């Protein structure tokens, strides 16, 4: 199913008239770029790319799309890894990047309202001046709208929660072209259904997120970074479990496995043996941060951890976490010239060590190269396969392993994706995770919100043609 | 619209056959009790009360209700304050109280799975043996299912979040009689729509919550309680704002206004002048708790706070918080023999002081008696009107004030209910808060989940006959 060429002509003309000619493009390069994202999934270019600057223009775009039966694909910074922006049925890519104003900030209520195209780093710069920060950090410099759409999370989720916990309210243009506000600015409410959380993680299938009101937090008085290596992944995971169990309010706890650390060793030309390593961060008062570090050091030592090093100095902290920040580059150093295929699952933390052990055994037995990085406080981990893009057999083997990993995660009470979303990459696992009845309800819900089927079709739910 | 007497006969027979005769009742006393709750809203008895003991029996009840077109009203502990269990169209009250087993507990993953009829205190007893606790505390000894249904929160929400943040997954019997699990046990997921959060706060209109998996937390090493009185409500609220802004991880911060404190003075025959008072609780290590208390004491002193007293000793802590625990009794002491009508709103905390001032002025100008208690860290507060139940004019005046208060809360970016829910008591404010388009989406969503309209009809959404 694609949009007819004559319809595209009409759409492009109407859009240019309604917005502005220079904010409606059919250039091949722009289309190619907008159909891709940071992913192994091949780009599927949309027919048209538009750049609205106001919510009214978004309404207009959706109105024309409905009238002419064209798909609408919301687009943020293009950092999705599961093919969320692939225009698999053609249509209009709505690039929200020019809607990037900060709309309001309330220091006492600790909330900020922004347009969907504001990026994570832009927001951080703005908030930093007031001594506050927005905690959700997926790594990429994604837009707030994109982070809402995938239900993003990241390194700080163990302490501050994911987008679900940090979005107070959304302003959305629905699939039927209405502008709604999903909630008030109150910290909590029991007034009606939670539309906010319904749009968080809906991957552009229910409407276009145009604005968001987010919780922010005071920048802690003191921040400490720490690293510690362990004799095994099991020991490192157990240290994370014990830390959380004791109620130590750890702000970040990241695991790099021995293969990932071998990449670091090569990239940075280090001499030491690569060992599974935890990267930690503590937030609080000076005294509290020091106490947290000492407590975690004690936990680590009991589990055979060595070289526990920590610091509150900015320069030292940056150095301590350097290896974590280089993870992606380091993974690629394991097999120069190859392409990285990144995936994520999330399991109950009590199942994490065994799950990681099984996944590592699978990888090693297959002869493939893959690094593991985990947000271990949440039971969430990423596997980055380093693949020869010209070797279809190798890619098939990786896909086979990937599928085993997901089935294993679901079997132990976990999810097929902790933070990347379903996109087109994981549609076949949706029913395995949720069951047929739940997926039927989700589909019915989508059809209720989007009776014309124009909003990012082919995402989340398997298509009849999907394997 | 009511269920025809002949249909009730058939239903009762079929239910008795399918469940067990002694778990299906038409006794007037039981029906009266099940149509009420702890509320000023008059009881509307259901036609039949059933007590299922398994999820299959819940499926059977819903199946029969669909077949015969009878409403189904889920019932927990009956502690609702907004008429959620009133059988305004008759039908079957499904008392979940006998489904009260603890199904599973995972100390490493820090989660527990329970049947919906488990009560808050039963859960606390069970978890306490393992050194962990479930933080959501609405005051009443509600069931977990009821707390899910109203999106409950309470005194600890400022630190640990509400039900929304602490329910990992639900097992639900849908309005169409299917048993679904809304999510895995993973701490976070981006796999499809967030059905969990859709059922949290849905007030029994989308299905019956049969089981829940909840986050639990390690009992802190040290707990301190504190109290401090202030020259004005403004000063007390400002102390709470400054505390949260500085990132002090306060576990509870409750405000009792001067009228509420006057009730305490009368009830406990105290001599001192009634002043607005904060009741605080700190969780953490011994050192951290002491540091938090000292910091808040400093904040309070700058704002004119006096008599800051704190303790980590259980006995002292109980004594310090005694007045807070007596709030309801104390409010009634303000006007012996009168009935209490409790309501709640929630506003951005930056609007809280002014909102409280306006509400207090309104109450005093009206000549009515009402006490104010607030979960001020969240911007949430309760007003308890003390009314003569035999004076319709007085009740009308209170309703008028109540409505002004809600309109004011919504006007400053707040919600008509922070934690009590809509029930039948606040249906007229739903559209005022959310707008017509949002409410239309919510209705469409309900109709998608419950095409037969059997699930707790007349709740959340205004009926054609509602004012």
Tab-separated table of C-alpha atoms in Angstrom, chain A residues 33-449:
chain	number	residue	atom	x	y	z
A	33	UNK	CA	17.396	10.937	5.774
A	34	UNK	CA	13.899	11.143	7.255
A	35	UNK	CA	13.108	7.481	6.571
A	36	UNK	CA	16.094	6.170	8.497
A	37	UNK	CA	17.302	6.887	12.007
A	38	UNK	CA	20.311	5.464	13.833
A	39	UNK	CA	19.524	1.873	13.038
A	40	UNK	CA	20.423	-1.220	11.072
A	41	UNK	CA	16.912	-1.098	9.596
A	42	UNK	CA	17.117	0.244	6.034
A	43	UNK	CA	15.665	3.711	5.398
A	44	UNK	CA	12.234	3.824	3.772
A	45	UNK	CA	11.839	7.408	2.555
A	46	UNK	CA	8.535	9.249	2.943
A	47	UNK	CA	7.010	10.965	-0.093
A	48	UNK	CA	7.118	14.430	1.432
A	49	UNK	CA	8.875	16.038	4.397
A	50	UNK	CA	7.210	18.999	6.111
A	51	UNK	CA	8.519	21.322	8.841
A	52	UNK	CA	5.626	22.830	10.790
A	53	UNK	CA	6.355	25.742	13.110
A	54	UNK	CA	3.050	25.930	14.977
A	55	UNK	CA	0.477	23.559	16.376
A	56	UNK	CA	-2.065	24.940	13.906
A	57	UNK	CA	0.162	23.875	11.055
A	58	UNK	CA	0.312	20.361	12.520
A	59	UNK	CA	-3.493	20.347	12.561
A	60	UNK	CA	-3.485	21.429	8.917
A	61	UNK	CA	-1.054	18.663	7.930
A	62	UNK	CA	-3.189	16.026	9.627
A	63	UNK	CA	-6.332	17.462	8.041
A	64	UNK	CA	-4.857	17.216	4.544
A	65	UNK	CA	-3.484	13.748	5.226
A	66	UNK	CA	-6.903	12.522	6.320
A	67	UNK	CA	-8.604	14.121	3.347
A	68	UNK	CA	-6.211	12.516	0.886
A	69	UNK	CA	-5.623	9.257	2.753
A	70	UNK	CA	-1.873	9.709	3.260
A	71	UNK	CA	0.116	8.305	6.196
A	72	UNK	CA	1.609	10.747	8.704
A	73	UNK	CA	4.960	9.885	10.322
A	74	UNK	CA	6.065	12.144	13.180
A	75	UNK	CA	9.832	12.810	13.152
A	76	UNK	CA	12.045	14.131	15.968
A	77	UNK	CA	15.820	14.003	15.855
A	78	UNK	CA	15.931	10.748	13.888
A	79	UNK	CA	17.723	8.824	16.636
A	80	UNK	CA	15.278	5.905	16.749
A	81	UNK	CA	16.848	2.441	16.549
A	82	UNK	CA	13.798	0.347	15.646
A	83	UNK	CA	12.693	1.916	12.373
A	84	UNK	CA	9.995	4.151	13.833
A	85	UNK	CA	10.358	6.722	11.057
A	86	UNK	CA	10.483	4.298	8.128
A	87	UNK	CA	7.687	5.357	5.752
A	88	UNK	CA	6.707	1.815	4.899
A	89	UNK	CA	3.437	2.955	3.347
A	90	UNK	CA	4.788	6.267	2.073
A	91	UNK	CA	3.233	9.509	3.200
A	92	UNK	CA	4.298	12.665	5.012
A	93	UNK	CA	7.187	12.867	7.462
A	94	UNK	CA	6.334	15.627	9.934
A	95	UNK	CA	9.675	16.959	11.148
A	96	UNK	CA	8.973	18.653	14.484
A	97	UNK	CA	12.494	20.086	14.764
A	98	UNK	CA	11.445	23.672	14.166
A	99	UNK	CA	8.929	23.608	16.975
A	100	UNK	CA	11.640	23.990	19.551
A	101	UNK	CA	10.615	26.759	21.918
A	102	UNK	CA	10.671	26.612	25.684
A	103	UNK	CA	7.127	27.671	26.553
A	104	UNK	CA	7.206	28.054	30.312
A	105	UNK	CA	9.192	27.238	33.407
A	106	UNK	CA	8.049	27.205	37.026
A	107	UNK	CA	10.898	26.960	39.512
A	108	UNK	CA	8.631	26.459	42.531
A	109	UNK	CA	6.457	23.804	40.909
A	110	UNK	CA	9.577	22.287	39.317
A	111	UNK	CA	8.089	21.851	35.854
A	112	UNK	CA	8.871	23.051	32.354
A	113	UNK	CA	6.697	23.224	29.230
A	114	UNK	CA	8.336	22.805	25.840
A	115	UNK	CA	7.497	22.235	22.208
A	116	UNK	CA	8.098	18.695	21.001
A	117	UNK	CA	11.141	19.600	18.889
A	118	UNK	CA	13.237	20.788	21.843
A	119	UNK	CA	16.207	18.441	22.177
A	120	UNK	CA	17.526	16.916	25.353
A	121	UNK	CA	20.718	18.999	25.311
A	122	UNK	CA	18.894	22.222	24.449
A	123	UNK	CA	16.657	21.602	27.440
A	124	UNK	CA	19.627	20.820	29.678
A	125	UNK	CA	21.290	24.127	28.688
A	126	UNK	CA	18.129	26.060	29.388
A	127	UNK	CA	17.414	24.432	32.746
A	128	UNK	CA	21.017	24.536	33.941
A	129	UNK	CA	20.805	28.322	34.282
A	130	UNK	CA	18.146	27.843	36.946
A	131	UNK	CA	19.966	25.110	38.837
A	132	UNK	CA	17.586	22.349	37.776
A	133	UNK	CA	17.713	19.446	35.332
A	134	UNK	CA	15.491	17.018	33.442
A	135	UNK	CA	16.714	13.546	34.362
A	136	UNK	CA	15.747	11.277	31.470
A	137	UNK	CA	18.893	10.586	29.446
A	138	UNK	CA	18.652	8.052	26.616
A	139	UNK	CA	22.173	8.908	25.450
A	140	UNK	CA	21.230	10.325	22.045
A	141	UNK	CA	20.337	14.002	21.708
A	142	UNK	CA	16.726	13.071	20.984
A	143	UNK	CA	13.810	15.507	20.918
A	144	UNK	CA	11.358	15.594	23.794
A	145	UNK	CA	8.607	14.503	21.373
A	146	UNK	CA	10.643	11.501	20.277
A	147	UNK	CA	11.405	10.602	23.879
A	148	UNK	CA	7.695	10.715	24.667
A	149	UNK	CA	6.865	8.602	21.617
A	150	UNK	CA	9.235	5.744	22.523
A	151	UNK	CA	8.777	5.994	26.298
A	152	UNK	CA	12.494	6.713	26.576
A	153	UNK	CA	14.577	6.106	29.654
A	154	UNK	CA	18.296	5.552	30.223
A	155	UNK	CA	21.074	5.729	32.755
A	156	UNK	CA	19.215	7.700	35.458
A	157	UNK	CA	15.957	5.734	35.415
A	158	UNK	CA	16.940	3.702	38.469
A	159	UNK	CA	16.676	6.908	40.523
A	160	UNK	CA	14.410	9.325	38.649
A	161	UNK	CA	12.172	7.086	36.502
A	162	UNK	CA	11.557	7.043	32.770
A	163	UNK	CA	9.478	9.366	30.571
A	164	UNK	CA	6.352	7.722	32.006
A	165	UNK	CA	7.146	9.072	35.462
A	166	UNK	CA	8.418	12.466	34.304
A	167	UNK	CA	5.829	13.681	31.812
A	168	UNK	CA	3.112	15.635	33.602
A	169	UNK	CA	1.022	16.522	30.600
A	170	UNK	CA	1.034	16.543	26.791
A	171	UNK	CA	-0.512	18.690	24.139
A	172	UNK	CA	-1.354	16.400	21.278
A	173	UNK	CA	-2.856	16.773	17.819
A	174	UNK	CA	-4.983	13.647	17.592
A	175	UNK	CA	-5.329	11.519	14.494
A	176	UNK	CA	-8.702	13.178	13.987
A	177	UNK	CA	-7.140	16.628	14.013
A	178	UNK	CA	-8.242	17.804	17.455
A	179	UNK	CA	-5.844	19.546	19.825
A	180	UNK	CA	-6.104	18.053	23.312
A	181	UNK	CA	-4.273	18.543	26.596
A	182	UNK	CA	-3.925	15.183	28.304
A	183	UNK	CA	-3.712	16.421	31.908
A	184	UNK	CA	-3.312	19.415	34.181
A	185	UNK	CA	0.033	20.488	35.643
A	186	UNK	CA	-0.826	18.907	39.007
A	187	UNK	CA	1.730	16.393	40.276
A	188	UNK	CA	-0.948	13.727	40.447
A	189	UNK	CA	-4.590	13.297	39.518
A	190	UNK	CA	-7.370	10.735	39.710
A	191	UNK	CA	-9.602	12.561	37.231
A	192	UNK	CA	-10.479	10.207	34.392
A	193	UNK	CA	-8.349	7.949	32.226
A	194	UNK	CA	-4.606	8.532	32.050
A	195	UNK	CA	-4.322	9.811	28.473
A	196	UNK	CA	-0.809	11.089	29.190
A	197	UNK	CA	0.618	7.623	29.785
A	198	UNK	CA	-1.334	6.320	26.783
A	199	UNK	CA	0.517	8.686	24.446
A	200	UNK	CA	3.877	8.008	26.145
A	201	UNK	CA	5.276	5.057	24.196
A	202	UNK	CA	2.590	5.167	21.479
A	203	UNK	CA	5.250	5.653	18.775
A	204	UNK	CA	3.293	8.200	16.767
A	205	UNK	CA	0.363	5.856	16.167
A	206	UNK	CA	-2.272	7.799	18.130
A	207	UNK	CA	-1.459	11.404	17.262
A	208	UNK	CA	1.392	13.907	17.124
A	209	UNK	CA	2.856	15.143	20.401
A	210	UNK	CA	3.219	18.909	19.936
A	211	UNK	CA	4.079	20.070	23.469
A	212	UNK	CA	5.038	18.474	26.764
A	213	UNK	CA	5.138	19.563	30.393
A	214	UNK	CA	7.921	17.781	32.252
A	215	UNK	CA	9.037	17.364	35.863
A	216	UNK	CA	12.439	18.807	36.670
A	217	UNK	CA	14.677	18.373	39.715
A	218	UNK	CA	17.129	20.556	41.597
A	219	UNK	CA	20.725	19.829	40.568
A	220	UNK	CA	22.130	17.938	43.554
A	221	UNK	CA	24.509	19.765	45.864
A	222	UNK	CA	27.095	17.076	45.224
A	223	UNK	CA	27.620	14.460	42.502
A	224	UNK	CA	30.122	11.635	42.730
A	225	UNK	CA	31.206	9.216	40.036
A	226	UNK	CA	32.723	5.816	40.701
A	227	UNK	CA	33.944	2.719	38.904
A	228	UNK	CA	34.617	-0.791	40.130
A	229	UNK	CA	35.637	-3.975	38.309
A	230	UNK	CA	34.383	-7.444	39.213
A	231	UNK	CA	35.569	-10.991	38.682
A	232	UNK	CA	32.301	-11.820	36.874
A	233	UNK	CA	29.132	-10.274	35.474
A	234	UNK	CA	27.249	-12.190	38.189
A	235	UNK	CA	29.187	-10.420	40.920
A	236	UNK	CA	28.653	-7.013	39.310
A	237	UNK	CA	24.899	-7.609	38.989
A	238	UNK	CA	24.716	-8.840	42.571
A	239	UNK	CA	26.413	-5.616	43.707
A	240	UNK	CA	23.736	-3.608	41.884
A	241	UNK	CA	20.962	-5.735	43.429
A	242	UNK	CA	22.347	-5.325	46.949
A	243	UNK	CA	22.723	-1.577	46.446
A	244	UNK	CA	19.101	-1.130	45.387
A	245	UNK	CA	17.841	-3.533	48.068
A	246	UNK	CA	19.569	-1.538	50.807
A	247	UNK	CA	17.776	1.566	49.591
A	248	UNK	CA	20.963	3.388	48.620
A	249	UNK	CA	19.543	6.070	46.324
A	250	UNK	CA	21.981	5.366	43.489
A	251	UNK	CA	21.536	7.779	40.559
A	252	UNK	CA	23.177	5.651	37.863
A	253	UNK	CA	24.581	2.111	37.795
A	254	UNK	CA	25.856	0.912	34.432
A	255	UNK	CA	27.470	-2.422	33.587
A	256	UNK	CA	29.999	-2.931	30.786
A	257	UNK	CA	30.753	-6.609	30.289
A	258	UNK	CA	34.234	-8.044	29.656
A	259	UNK	CA	33.842	-7.970	25.873
A	260	UNK	CA	32.725	-4.341	25.950
A	261	UNK	CA	35.716	-3.599	28.224
A	262	UNK	CA	38.026	-5.368	25.740
A	263	UNK	CA	36.782	-2.845	23.156
A	264	UNK	CA	37.687	-0.055	25.574
A	265	UNK	CA	41.133	-1.601	26.075
A	266	UNK	CA	41.742	-1.606	22.322
A	267	UNK	CA	40.297	1.835	21.684
A	268	UNK	CA	42.236	3.470	24.512
A	269	UNK	CA	45.306	1.230	24.197
A	270	UNK	CA	45.154	0.219	27.836
A	271	UNK	CA	47.232	-2.572	29.302
A	272	UNK	CA	45.000	-4.010	32.012
A	273	UNK	CA	42.931	-7.166	31.654
A	274	UNK	CA	39.330	-6.419	30.623
A	275	UNK	CA	36.928	-7.190	33.496
A	276	UNK	CA	33.185	-6.584	33.890
A	277	UNK	CA	32.918	-3.081	35.309
A	278	UNK	CA	30.248	-1.004	37.037
A	279	UNK	CA	30.034	2.738	36.437
A	280	UNK	CA	28.177	4.469	39.251
A	281	UNK	CA	26.912	7.937	40.077
A	282	UNK	CA	25.697	9.274	43.424
A	283	UNK	CA	23.561	12.389	43.939
A	284	UNK	CA	22.914	14.176	47.235
A	285	UNK	CA	24.480	16.341	49.859
A	286	UNK	CA	28.259	16.146	50.255
A	287	UNK	CA	27.930	13.921	53.296
A	288	UNK	CA	25.293	11.696	51.753
A	289	UNK	CA	27.253	11.187	48.535
A	290	UNK	CA	30.336	10.169	50.499
A	291	UNK	CA	28.276	7.797	52.618
A	292	UNK	CA	26.674	6.215	49.545
A	293	UNK	CA	30.064	5.708	47.910
A	294	UNK	CA	31.482	4.073	51.041
A	295	UNK	CA	28.475	1.775	51.378
A	296	UNK	CA	28.644	0.647	47.757
A	297	UNK	CA	32.397	0.166	48.068
A	298	UNK	CA	31.707	-2.200	50.979
A	299	UNK	CA	29.101	-4.113	48.978
A	300	UNK	CA	31.482	-4.377	46.025
A	301	UNK	CA	34.382	-5.585	48.141
A	302	UNK	CA	32.314	-8.430	49.599
A	303	UNK	CA	31.611	-9.581	46.049
A	304	UNK	CA	35.240	-9.491	44.956
A	305	UNK	CA	35.100	-6.039	43.396
A	306	UNK	CA	38.448	-4.334	42.985
A	307	UNK	CA	39.836	-0.875	42.209
A	308	UNK	CA	36.781	0.929	43.567
A	309	UNK	CA	37.564	4.553	42.681
A	310	UNK	CA	35.339	7.537	43.251
A	311	UNK	CA	35.434	11.295	43.046
A	312	UNK	CA	33.238	14.370	43.340
A	313	UNK	CA	35.540	16.525	41.182
A	314	UNK	CA	34.098	17.302	37.743
A	315	UNK	CA	37.354	16.533	35.926
A	316	UNK	CA	37.914	13.241	37.743
A	317	UNK	CA	34.281	12.256	37.258
A	318	UNK	CA	34.499	12.793	33.519
A	319	UNK	CA	37.644	10.665	33.402
A	320	UNK	CA	36.082	7.881	35.470
A	321	UNK	CA	33.052	7.691	33.177
A	322	UNK	CA	35.035	8.130	29.954
A	323	UNK	CA	34.917	4.409	29.152
A	324	UNK	CA	31.125	4.385	29.543
A	325	UNK	CA	30.767	7.328	27.193
A	326	UNK	CA	33.013	5.579	24.648
A	327	UNK	CA	30.980	2.348	24.750
A	328	UNK	CA	29.613	2.634	21.223
A	329	UNK	CA	32.980	3.524	19.666
A	330	UNK	CA	34.656	0.837	21.739
A	331	UNK	CA	32.206	-1.808	20.602
A	332	UNK	CA	33.032	-0.918	17.022
A	333	UNK	CA	36.751	-1.202	17.831
A	334	UNK	CA	36.129	-4.890	18.496
A	335	UNK	CA	35.664	-5.416	14.781
A	336	UNK	CA	36.789	-2.417	12.769
A	337	UNK	CA	34.759	-1.692	9.666
A	338	UNK	CA	31.688	-3.556	10.822
A	339	UNK	CA	28.205	-2.198	11.447
A	340	UNK	CA	26.630	-2.169	14.910
A	341	UNK	CA	23.148	-3.611	15.464
A	342	UNK	CA	21.822	-2.519	18.841
A	343	UNK	CA	18.922	-4.084	20.700
A	344	UNK	CA	17.594	-4.054	24.261
A	345	UNK	CA	15.540	-6.170	26.628
A	346	UNK	CA	14.579	-5.691	30.278
A	347	UNK	CA	14.003	-8.414	32.886
A	348	UNK	CA	13.279	-8.522	36.628
A	349	UNK	CA	16.661	-7.802	38.193
A	350	UNK	CA	16.547	-11.158	40.023
A	351	UNK	CA	16.724	-12.830	36.577
A	352	UNK	CA	19.369	-10.512	35.160
A	353	UNK	CA	22.586	-12.370	36.001
A	354	UNK	CA	21.385	-15.675	34.589
A	355	UNK	CA	19.923	-13.982	31.540
A	356	UNK	CA	23.218	-12.187	30.834
A	357	UNK	CA	25.155	-15.419	31.306
A	358	UNK	CA	22.936	-17.275	28.837
A	359	UNK	CA	23.092	-14.479	26.279
A	360	UNK	CA	26.879	-14.303	26.525
A	361	UNK	CA	27.185	-18.087	26.114
A	362	UNK	CA	24.938	-17.948	23.066
A	363	UNK	CA	26.978	-15.176	21.490
A	364	UNK	CA	30.301	-16.873	22.152
A	365	UNK	CA	29.037	-20.241	20.869
A	366	UNK	CA	27.836	-18.578	17.667
A	367	UNK	CA	31.217	-17.103	16.810
A	368	UNK	CA	29.642	-13.647	16.489
A	369	UNK	CA	31.073	-10.570	18.170
A	370	UNK	CA	28.775	-8.613	20.471
A	371	UNK	CA	29.227	-6.276	23.448
A	372	UNK	CA	26.845	-5.925	26.392
A	373	UNK	CA	26.053	-2.694	28.220
A	374	UNK	CA	23.375	-2.615	30.887
A	375	UNK	CA	21.319	-0.135	32.897
A	376	UNK	CA	21.529	-2.865	35.506
A	377	UNK	CA	19.618	-1.126	38.288
A	378	UNK	CA	16.492	-1.560	36.150
A	379	UNK	CA	17.331	-5.014	34.754
A	380	UNK	CA	17.715	-3.436	31.309
A	381	UNK	CA	20.581	-4.279	28.950
A	382	UNK	CA	21.725	-3.637	25.407
A	383	UNK	CA	23.515	-6.024	23.106
A	384	UNK	CA	25.482	-4.480	20.258
A	385	UNK	CA	26.221	-7.025	17.531
A	386	UNK	CA	29.205	-6.125	15.333
A	387	UNK	CA	28.274	-7.423	11.910
A	388	UNK	CA	29.626	-7.501	8.409
A	389	UNK	CA	26.819	-5.762	6.532
A	390	UNK	CA	27.751	-7.670	3.354
A	391	UNK	CA	27.394	-11.104	4.927
A	392	UNK	CA	23.702	-12.094	4.897
A	393	UNK	CA	24.419	-15.407	6.665
A	394	UNK	CA	26.032	-13.562	9.572
A	395	UNK	CA	23.110	-11.162	9.807
A	396	UNK	CA	20.711	-14.104	9.854
A	397	UNK	CA	22.719	-15.709	12.663
A	398	UNK	CA	22.565	-12.469	14.647
A	399	UNK	CA	18.832	-12.220	14.095
A	400	UNK	CA	18.450	-15.778	15.319
A	401	UNK	CA	20.410	-14.982	18.496
A	402	UNK	CA	18.450	-11.773	18.937
A	403	UNK	CA	15.208	-13.699	18.796
A	404	UNK	CA	16.451	-16.276	21.317
A	405	UNK	CA	17.439	-13.463	23.655
A	406	UNK	CA	14.017	-11.835	23.428
A	407	UNK	CA	12.194	-15.131	23.950
A	408	UNK	CA	14.379	-15.788	26.969
A	409	UNK	CA	13.680	-12.321	28.418
A	410	UNK	CA	9.934	-12.739	27.976
A	411	UNK	CA	10.051	-16.254	29.447
A	412	UNK	CA	11.545	-14.965	32.712
A	413	UNK	CA	8.951	-12.193	33.123
A	414	UNK	CA	10.686	-9.509	31.088
A	415	UNK	CA	9.932	-7.372	28.061
A	416	UNK	CA	11.197	-7.451	24.470
A	417	UNK	CA	12.223	-3.801	24.750
A	418	UNK	CA	12.996	-1.738	27.827
A	419	UNK	CA	13.497	1.576	26.063
A	420	UNK	CA	13.906	1.328	22.285
A	421	UNK	CA	10.263	0.636	21.424
A	422	UNK	CA	8.740	-1.801	18.929
A	423	UNK	CA	8.908	0.219	15.702
A	424	UNK	CA	9.086	-2.215	12.798
A	425	UNK	CA	11.958	-4.189	14.328
A	426	UNK	CA	10.071	-6.004	17.079
A	427	UNK	CA	6.465	-6.263	15.899
A	428	UNK	CA	6.659	-10.054	15.837
A	429	UNK	CA	7.290	-10.168	19.583
A	430	UNK	CA	4.380	-7.981	20.688
A	431	UNK	CA	1.898	-10.816	20.935
A	432	UNK	CA	4.429	-13.182	22.451
A	433	UNK	CA	4.913	-10.680	25.271
A	434	UNK	CA	1.363	-9.466	25.804
A	435	UNK	CA	-0.881	-12.284	24.531
A	436	UNK	CA	-3.470	-12.148	21.772
A	437	UNK	CA	-6.232	-10.573	23.861
A	438	UNK	CA	-4.088	-7.672	25.054
A	439	UNK	CA	-2.847	-6.973	21.556
A	440	UNK	CA	-6.421	-7.089	20.258
A	441	UNK	CA	-7.332	-4.453	22.870
A	442	UNK	CA	-4.353	-2.315	21.840
A	443	UNK	CA	-5.382	-2.557	18.195
A	444	UNK	CA	-8.985	-1.656	19.037
A	445	UNK	CA	-7.692	1.290	21.016
A	446	UNK	CA	-5.578	2.457	18.076
A	447	UNK	CA	-8.532	2.126	15.688
A	448	UNK	CA	-10.676	4.170	18.083
A	449	UNK	CA	-8.125	6.984	18.150
